[in-house]
Short mmCIF file of C-alpha atoms and ligand atoms in Angstrom, two decimals:
data_model
loop_
_atom_site.label_atom_id
_atom_site.label_comp_id
_atom_site.label_asym_id
_atom_site.label_seq_id
_atom_site.Cartn_x
_atom_site.Cartn_y
_atom_site.Cartn_z
CA MET U 1 -36.55 -9.73 16.37
CA GLU U 2 -39.32 -12.08 14.83
CA ARG U 3 -38.19 -12.62 11.48
CA ARG U 4 -40.22 -14.64 8.83
CA LEU U 5 -38.83 -16.26 5.77
CA ILE U 6 -39.90 -15.25 2.40
CA ASP U 7 -39.17 -15.91 -1.10
CA THR U 8 -38.00 -13.83 -3.51
CA ALA U 9 -38.20 -13.47 -7.66
CA ASP U 10 -35.94 -16.01 -8.72
CA GLY U 11 -36.71 -18.82 -6.23
CA SER U 12 -34.32 -18.52 -2.85
CA LYS U 13 -35.23 -17.46 0.44
CA THR U 14 -34.30 -14.36 2.24
CA LEU U 15 -35.26 -13.84 5.93
CA PHE U 16 -37.96 -10.73 6.76
CA ILE U 17 -37.62 -8.38 9.97
CA PRO U 18 -41.27 -7.08 9.93
CA ALA U 19 -39.99 -4.75 12.94
CA MET U 20 -37.28 -3.24 10.98
CA ASP U 21 -39.25 -4.31 7.41
CA GLU U 22 -36.34 -4.79 5.92
CA GLN U 23 -35.00 -8.23 4.07
CA TYR U 24 -31.61 -9.72 4.03
CA HIS U 25 -31.37 -9.62 0.32
CA SER U 26 -33.17 -8.14 -2.20
CA VAL U 27 -36.77 -9.47 -2.98
CA ASN U 28 -35.96 -8.92 -6.84
CA GLY U 29 -33.47 -12.19 -5.85
CA ALA U 30 -31.61 -13.18 -3.60
CA LEU U 31 -28.91 -15.53 -5.61
CA THR U 32 -29.19 -12.95 -8.09
CA GLU U 33 -28.19 -10.62 -5.84
CA SER U 34 -25.62 -12.55 -3.92
CA ASN U 35 -23.82 -13.59 -7.29
CA TYR U 36 -23.66 -10.07 -9.20
CA VAL U 37 -22.94 -7.59 -6.49
CA PHE U 38 -20.38 -9.66 -3.43
CA LEU U 39 -19.03 -12.54 -6.16
CA GLN U 40 -19.22 -11.33 -9.82
CA GLN U 41 -18.65 -6.98 -8.83
CA GLY U 42 -16.32 -7.91 -5.56
CA TYR U 43 -14.98 -11.77 -5.34
CA CYS U 44 -14.70 -12.52 -8.52
CA ALA U 45 -13.19 -8.43 -10.12
CA HIS U 46 -10.02 -8.63 -7.24
CA PRO U 47 -7.18 -10.18 -9.51
CA SER U 48 -5.34 -12.37 -6.68
CA ALA U 49 -4.75 -15.94 -6.93
CA SER U 50 -5.39 -16.31 -2.64
CA PRO U 51 -7.95 -13.39 -1.48
CA ALA U 52 -8.62 -12.81 1.97
CA VAL U 53 -12.73 -11.26 2.22
CA PHE U 54 -14.64 -9.46 5.09
CA GLU U 55 -17.75 -9.93 5.17
CA VAL U 56 -20.40 -7.40 7.26
CA GLY U 57 -22.80 -9.50 8.10
CA PHE U 58 -22.85 -13.39 8.31
CA GLY U 59 -26.59 -13.43 8.43
CA THR U 60 -27.97 -16.50 5.98
CA GLY U 61 -24.33 -17.63 5.46
CA LEU U 62 -26.04 -17.11 0.91
CA ASN U 63 -22.06 -14.29 0.56
CA ALA U 64 -20.16 -17.16 1.96
CA LEU U 65 -21.53 -20.06 0.66
CA VAL U 66 -21.24 -18.90 -3.14
CA THR U 67 -18.22 -17.77 -2.58
CA ALA U 68 -17.01 -20.99 -0.94
CA MET U 69 -17.86 -22.52 -4.68
CA GLU U 70 -16.61 -20.09 -6.56
CA ALA U 71 -13.33 -20.89 -4.50
CA ASN U 72 -13.44 -24.51 -5.16
CA LYS U 73 -14.28 -24.71 -8.74
CA SER U 74 -11.42 -21.91 -9.61
CA LYS U 75 -8.81 -23.76 -7.46
CA ARG U 76 -8.20 -19.96 -5.78
CA LYS U 77 -7.37 -20.01 -1.60
CA THR U 78 -9.58 -17.98 -0.11
CA ARG U 79 -10.04 -16.94 3.34
CA PHE U 80 -13.58 -15.67 4.19
CA VAL U 81 -14.21 -13.67 7.37
CA SER U 82 -17.54 -12.22 8.40
CA ILE U 83 -18.55 -10.48 11.19
CA GLU U 84 -22.41 -11.14 12.70
CA LYS U 85 -23.90 -10.21 15.94
CA TYR U 86 -27.49 -11.63 15.29
CA PRO U 87 -26.43 -15.47 14.09
CA VAL U 88 -29.62 -17.28 12.66
CA THR U 89 -30.84 -20.22 14.26
CA PRO U 90 -30.59 -23.10 13.04
CA ASP U 91 -34.16 -24.30 12.33
CA GLU U 92 -33.75 -20.79 9.70
CA ILE U 93 -31.24 -22.39 8.21
CA GLN U 94 -32.42 -25.20 7.33
CA ALA U 95 -35.99 -23.63 6.37
CA LEU U 96 -33.16 -21.03 3.92
CA ASP U 97 -31.55 -24.44 2.72
CA TYR U 98 -29.32 -22.93 0.22
CA GLY U 99 -27.13 -25.55 -0.71
CA ARG U 100 -30.41 -27.46 -2.75
CA LEU U 101 -30.66 -24.66 -5.04
CA PHE U 102 -27.12 -25.95 -6.60
CA SER U 103 -25.64 -29.21 -6.24
CA GLU U 104 -24.99 -32.47 -3.27
CA GLU U 105 -21.38 -30.09 -2.97
CA ALA U 106 -23.35 -27.11 -1.88
CA ILE U 107 -25.47 -29.36 0.66
CA HIS U 108 -22.24 -30.18 1.81
CA LEU U 109 -20.75 -26.78 2.03
CA PHE U 110 -23.91 -24.48 3.59
CA GLN U 111 -24.11 -27.67 6.64
CA GLU U 112 -20.40 -27.37 7.10
CA ILE U 113 -20.53 -23.12 6.92
CA HIS U 114 -23.42 -23.08 9.54
CA ALA U 115 -22.12 -26.16 11.44
CA ALA U 116 -18.08 -23.72 11.66
CA GLU U 117 -17.45 -23.00 15.03
CA TRP U 118 -17.45 -18.81 16.27
CA ASN U 119 -14.16 -16.92 16.65
CA LYS U 120 -12.00 -19.73 15.73
CA GLU U 121 -10.89 -20.23 11.63
CA VAL U 122 -11.78 -23.00 10.34
CA THR U 123 -11.17 -24.95 6.88
CA VAL U 124 -14.21 -25.91 5.06
CA SER U 125 -12.59 -27.21 1.87
CA ASP U 126 -9.00 -27.32 -0.10
CA HIS U 127 -9.79 -23.78 -1.12
CA PHE U 128 -11.80 -22.49 1.60
CA SER U 129 -11.18 -21.05 5.29
CA LEU U 130 -13.82 -19.62 7.07
CA LEU U 131 -13.54 -17.16 10.46
CA LYS U 132 -16.78 -16.26 11.43
CA ILE U 133 -16.39 -13.85 14.27
CA HIS U 134 -19.68 -13.28 16.61
CA ALA U 135 -19.47 -9.33 17.71
CA ASP U 136 -20.75 -6.38 17.12
CA LEU U 137 -18.51 -4.50 14.08
CA THR U 138 -19.58 -1.11 15.24
CA GLU U 139 -17.30 -2.26 18.25
CA TYR U 140 -14.99 -4.39 16.73
CA ASP U 141 -11.06 -2.94 15.95
CA PHE U 142 -9.66 -5.13 13.63
CA THR U 143 -5.44 -6.06 14.50
CA GLU U 144 -2.86 -5.20 12.18
CA GLU U 145 -2.29 -8.06 11.03
CA GLN U 146 -6.27 -8.47 9.51
CA LYS U 147 -5.88 -7.50 6.20
CA PHE U 148 -8.30 -7.79 3.51
CA ASP U 149 -8.49 -8.14 -0.56
CA VAL U 150 -12.14 -8.42 -0.71
CA ILE U 151 -15.25 -6.27 1.23
CA TYR U 152 -18.41 -7.53 1.12
CA PHE U 153 -20.24 -4.88 2.81
CA ASP U 154 -23.91 -5.79 3.25
CA ALA U 155 -25.26 -4.69 5.79
CA PHE U 156 -29.18 -3.53 6.03
CA GLY U 157 -29.73 -0.95 4.31
CA PRO U 158 -28.52 3.04 5.48
CA ASP U 159 -32.22 4.10 6.22
CA LYS U 160 -33.07 1.50 8.45
CA GLN U 161 -29.68 0.61 10.34
CA PRO U 162 -27.73 4.35 9.89
CA ASN U 163 -25.56 3.66 12.85
CA MET U 164 -23.41 0.80 10.03
CA TRP U 165 -23.01 3.23 7.26
CA GLN U 166 -20.62 6.08 9.42
CA ASN U 167 -17.26 7.39 8.65
CA ASP U 168 -15.16 5.98 12.01
CA ILE U 169 -16.73 2.12 10.30
CA PHE U 170 -16.29 2.72 7.08
CA LEU U 171 -12.12 4.35 8.03
CA LYS U 172 -11.43 1.48 10.35
CA ILE U 173 -12.58 -1.39 7.17
CA TYR U 174 -10.21 0.89 4.85
CA HIS U 175 -7.40 0.25 7.41
CA ALA U 176 -7.50 -2.97 7.05
CA CYS U 177 -7.49 -2.95 3.73
CA ARG U 178 -4.35 -3.92 0.92
CA GLN U 179 -3.54 -1.71 -1.36
CA ASP U 180 -6.01 -2.77 -4.89
CA ALA U 181 -8.77 -3.88 -1.99
CA ILE U 182 -12.07 -3.86 -3.69
CA PHE U 183 -15.30 -2.87 -1.15
CA VAL U 184 -18.85 -3.63 -3.01
CA THR U 185 -22.68 -2.74 -1.47
CA TYR U 186 -25.95 -2.89 -2.84
CA SER U 187 -26.24 0.79 -1.95
CA ALA U 188 -25.92 3.28 -4.31
CA LYS U 189 -26.57 6.49 -1.78
CA GLY U 190 -24.42 9.33 -2.85
CA GLU U 191 -23.95 10.27 0.75
CA ILE U 192 -22.65 6.86 1.32
CA ARG U 193 -20.12 6.96 -2.32
CA ARG U 194 -18.46 10.61 -0.49
CA LYS U 195 -17.99 8.88 2.79
CA LEU U 196 -16.21 5.85 1.50
CA ALA U 197 -14.53 8.33 -0.87
CA ALA U 198 -13.11 10.72 1.93
CA CYS U 199 -11.66 7.57 3.07
CA GLY U 200 -9.48 7.09 0.47
CA PHE U 201 -11.25 4.36 -1.79
CA SER U 202 -11.42 5.38 -5.59
CA MET U 203 -15.35 5.11 -6.14
CA GLU U 204 -16.99 4.11 -9.19
CA ARG U 205 -21.34 3.28 -10.19
CA LEU U 206 -22.00 0.17 -11.40
CA PRO U 207 -24.91 -1.34 -13.06
CA GLY U 208 -27.15 -2.65 -9.69
CA PRO U 209 -28.77 -6.14 -9.98
CA PRO U 210 -32.59 -6.24 -11.00
CA GLY U 211 -34.86 -4.31 -8.88
CA LYS U 212 -31.92 -1.28 -8.34
CA ARG U 213 -30.69 0.62 -11.27
CA GLN U 214 -27.57 0.77 -9.75
CA MET U 215 -24.51 -0.56 -6.62
CA LEU U 216 -21.31 0.81 -5.70
CA ARG U 217 -17.36 -0.39 -5.79
CA GLY U 218 -14.54 1.04 -4.16
CA ILE U 219 -10.87 0.68 -4.79
CA ASN U 220 -8.24 0.78 -2.50
CA LYS U 221 -6.03 1.89 -4.74
C1 LIG V 301 -28.57 -7.53 4.85
S1 LIG V 301 -27.94 -8.34 6.45
C2 LIG V 301 -26.48 -9.92 5.66
C3 LIG V 301 -27.02 -10.67 4.83
C4 LIG V 301 -25.96 -11.77 4.60
N1 LIG V 301 -24.72 -11.30 4.31
C5 LIG V 301 -25.80 -13.27 4.53
O1 LIG V 301 -25.61 -13.68 2.66
O2 LIG V 301 -27.30 -13.71 4.53
C6 LIG V 301 -27.41 -7.49 7.64
C7 LIG V 301 -26.56 -8.55 8.59
O3 LIG V 301 -25.61 -7.92 9.42
C8 LIG V 301 -26.00 -8.40 10.46
N2 LIG V 301 -25.30 -7.50 11.90
C9 LIG V 301 -26.70 -6.72 12.36
N3 LIG V 301 -26.35 -5.63 12.45
C10 LIG V 301 -24.94 -6.16 12.80
C11 LIG V 301 -23.35 -4.94 14.10
N4 LIG V 301 -23.70 -4.26 14.95
N5 LIG V 301 -22.62 -5.94 14.25
C12 LIG V 301 -22.44 -6.69 13.26
N6 LIG V 301 -23.62 -7.61 11.92
C13 LIG V 301 -24.21 -6.80 12.14
C14 LIG V 301 -27.66 -8.68 10.36
O4 LIG V 301 -27.97 -9.50 11.90
C15 LIG V 301 -27.65 -9.65 9.75
O5 LIG V 301 -27.10 -10.73 9.76
#
């Protein structure tokens, strides 16, 4: 499927898929969305000193990058596991060039994150390990040992890819959550909130990132 590089409102780039009329991040700011929805309301909101994060949709690696930077800064030993069915290409990674938005350290981290072999846990820094799973989430089963503290649910929108926002998917993610795990997503749809609540998450609506009134957060209480 054709993908195009586009600019977003905060100066960071993202990918757009014309055939789906869908982009990888908010056009109101890719980096702003990633920082606010996933990093601040998810990762930073969890008290664990050594959290395990599971991301749905590795995509451009932007969420992985901002999390790795925060893990290094706060010296929080973080395990980051991300699943992706359609990896981006080396040309796209180079064009996105997210590390350059920050620092030399981030340029290096972004390269390491993308260079990491698929399906193999890799130590990216003293405080950040990465496992990129090349698989289809709809067919993926978690093992008993895989337990997570923070879930970044960053699939394409529920209107564009409804099969990713179904009860069976939410339920298998719920069962892979530790107690007090935090589930965050940019969607604020009532239907999604109800499905997540039915799985067992205590749901709340939070103010959304620029361009969105609200987002959803669930806790496994
Ligand atoms: C909204 S984008 C994710 C953005 C990403 N988190 C980032 O920081 O760039 C959704 C991602 O989910 C991936 N995806 C779509 N269907 C999938 C599936 N069935 N299993 C795993 N990943 C899937 C897409 O290829 C895309 O990379």
